[in-house]
C-alpha positions as CSV (number, residue, x, y, z in Angstrom):
1,M,-7.3,13.5,-5.3
2,Y,-6.5,14.1,-1.6
3,D,-2.9,13.1,-2.2
4,Y,-1.8,15.0,0.9
5,L,-3.7,12.5,3.1
6,K,-1.3,9.7,2.3
7,Y,1.1,11.5,4.7
8,I,-1.3,11.7,7.6
9,Y,-2.0,8.8,9.9
10,L,-4.6,8.8,12.6
11,G,-4.1,6.8,15.8
12,N,-4.6,6.2,19.5
13,K,-2.2,6.0,22.4
14,Y,-1.2,2.4,21.5
15,K,0.0,3.5,18.0
16,A,1.8,6.5,19.5
17,N,3.7,4.1,21.8
18,D,4.6,1.5,19.2
19,L,8.1,2.4,18.1
20,E,8.2,-0.4,15.5
21,W,5.0,0.9,13.9
22,L,6.2,4.5,13.9
23,Y,9.5,3.5,12.2
24,N,7.8,1.1,9.7
25,N,5.5,4.0,8.6
26,N,8.3,6.5,8.4
27,I,6.6,8.9,10.9
28,V,8.5,12.1,11.3
29,L,6.1,14.3,13.3
30,I,3.7,13.2,16.0
31,I,0.8,15.5,16.8
32,N,-0.3,14.6,20.4
33,T,-3.7,16.1,20.8
34,T,-4.1,15.0,24.4
35,D,-3.2,16.4,27.8
36,E,-3.1,12.9,29.3
37,I,-0.8,10.9,27.0
38,P,3.0,11.5,27.3
39,N,5.3,11.9,24.4
40,F,6.7,8.4,24.4
41,F,9.8,9.0,22.2
42,E,10.8,12.6,22.5
43,N,14.4,11.8,21.6
44,K,13.4,10.0,18.3
45,F,10.5,12.1,16.9
46,T,9.4,15.7,16.6
47,Y,6.3,16.4,18.7
48,F,3.6,19.0,18.4
49,N,1.5,19.0,21.6
50,L,-2.0,20.5,21.7
51,N,-2.9,19.4,25.3
52,L,-6.6,19.3,24.5
53,K,-9.1,17.8,26.9
54,D,-11.9,15.8,25.3
55,E,-14.5,18.0,27.0
56,H,-17.3,20.2,25.8
57,K,-15.7,23.3,27.2
58,T,-12.5,22.8,25.2
59,I,-12.0,25.4,22.5
60,L,-10.2,24.4,19.3
61,Y,-9.8,27.7,17.6
62,P,-6.5,28.8,19.2
63,F,-4.7,25.8,17.8
64,L,-6.1,25.5,14.3
65,D,-3.9,27.9,12.3
66,N,-0.7,26.5,13.8
67,I,-1.9,23.0,13.0
68,K,-2.6,23.8,9.4
69,N,0.8,25.5,8.9
70,T,2.6,22.7,10.7
71,L,0.9,20.0,8.6
72,D,1.5,21.9,5.4
73,G,5.2,22.3,6.2
74,Y,5.7,18.6,6.8
75,I,3.4,17.4,3.9
76,N,5.1,19.7,1.5
77,R,8.4,17.9,2.4
78,E,6.6,14.5,1.9
79,C,7.0,13.6,5.6
80,N,4.6,11.3,7.4
81,V,2.7,12.6,10.4
82,L,0.7,10.7,13.1
83,I,-2.1,12.6,14.7
84,H,-3.2,10.8,17.8
85,S,-5.6,11.0,20.7
86,N,-6.4,8.6,23.5
87,F,-8.8,6.4,21.6
88,G,-8.1,7.9,18.1
89,K,-11.7,8.8,17.5
90,S,-12.4,12.4,18.7
91,R,-9.6,14.9,19.1
92,C,-7.3,13.6,16.4
93,V,-10.3,13.3,13.9
94,A,-11.5,16.8,14.8
95,I,-8.0,18.2,13.9
96,L,-8.0,16.2,10.6
97,I,-11.5,17.5,9.8
98,Y,-10.3,21.1,10.1
99,Y,-7.3,20.4,7.9
100,I,-9.4,18.8,5.2
101,M,-12.0,21.6,5.4
102,E,-9.2,24.1,4.9
103,K,-7.4,22.2,2.1
104,E,-10.6,21.4,0.2
105,K,-12.5,24.5,1.1
106,C,-15.4,22.2,2.1
107,S,-18.0,21.7,4.7
108,L,-17.8,19.6,7.8
109,R,-20.1,17.1,6.2
110,K,-17.9,16.7,3.2
111,A,-14.7,16.5,5.3
112,L,-16.3,13.6,7.3
113,K,-17.2,11.8,4.0
114,I,-13.5,12.2,2.9
115,I,-12.3,10.8,6.2
116,G,-14.7,7.9,5.9
117,K,-13.5,7.1,2.4
118,I,-9.8,7.3,3.1
119,Y,-9.5,6.1,6.7
120,G,-12.5,3.8,6.9
121,H,-16.2,4.3,7.5
122,S,-16.0,4.3,11.3
123,M,-13.4,7.1,11.3
124,G,-15.9,9.3,9.4
125,R,-18.7,8.9,11.9
126,S,-19.6,12.1,13.7
127,D,-21.0,10.2,16.7
128,H,-17.5,9.4,17.9
129,I,-16.4,13.0,17.9
130,N,-17.0,15.5,20.8
131,K,-20.2,17.4,19.9
132,S,-18.6,20.7,20.9
133,F,-15.8,20.1,18.5
134,L,-18.3,19.4,15.7
135,F,-20.2,22.6,16.6
136,Q,-17.0,24.6,16.5
137,L,-15.9,23.1,13.2
138,N,-19.3,23.5,11.6
139,S,-19.1,27.3,12.5
140,I,-15.9,27.7,10.5
141,S,-16.7,28.8,6.9
142,P,-13.8,28.4,4.5
143,R,-13.7,31.1,1.8
144,S,-15.4,29.0,-0.8
145,I,-17.3,26.0,0.6
146,S,-18.1,23.0,-1.7
147,Y,-20.5,20.3,-0.6
């Protein structure tokens, strides 16, 4: 269950800048969700940049399908991916929530529970995530939602 999540790592700017950690975890793709953190190792890893601001006016929708397709492509090849934001608690988690909602055809609430179970209770707490992101994600209704 949730086998695809073994390929996805969540992190902050420090993990994204730790070359040894990235190599030790066989990271192939780095999804940089921020607009303020540089791509530290562009000559060593593939980057997917979202340039999201952690602000209430930021709209997630334009990025979501590309993220799903990109993650599916790497995970299908069993490649490890780091999704990071500045502190590793809002933007990167919001992106993972969407991916889980799509893969599991589940609600936001269920996706948060899955994240808490796999990545630790504190990662599945909605109070760390931008409220606007949660509102946007909650408005997405996968074809067949399970709770």
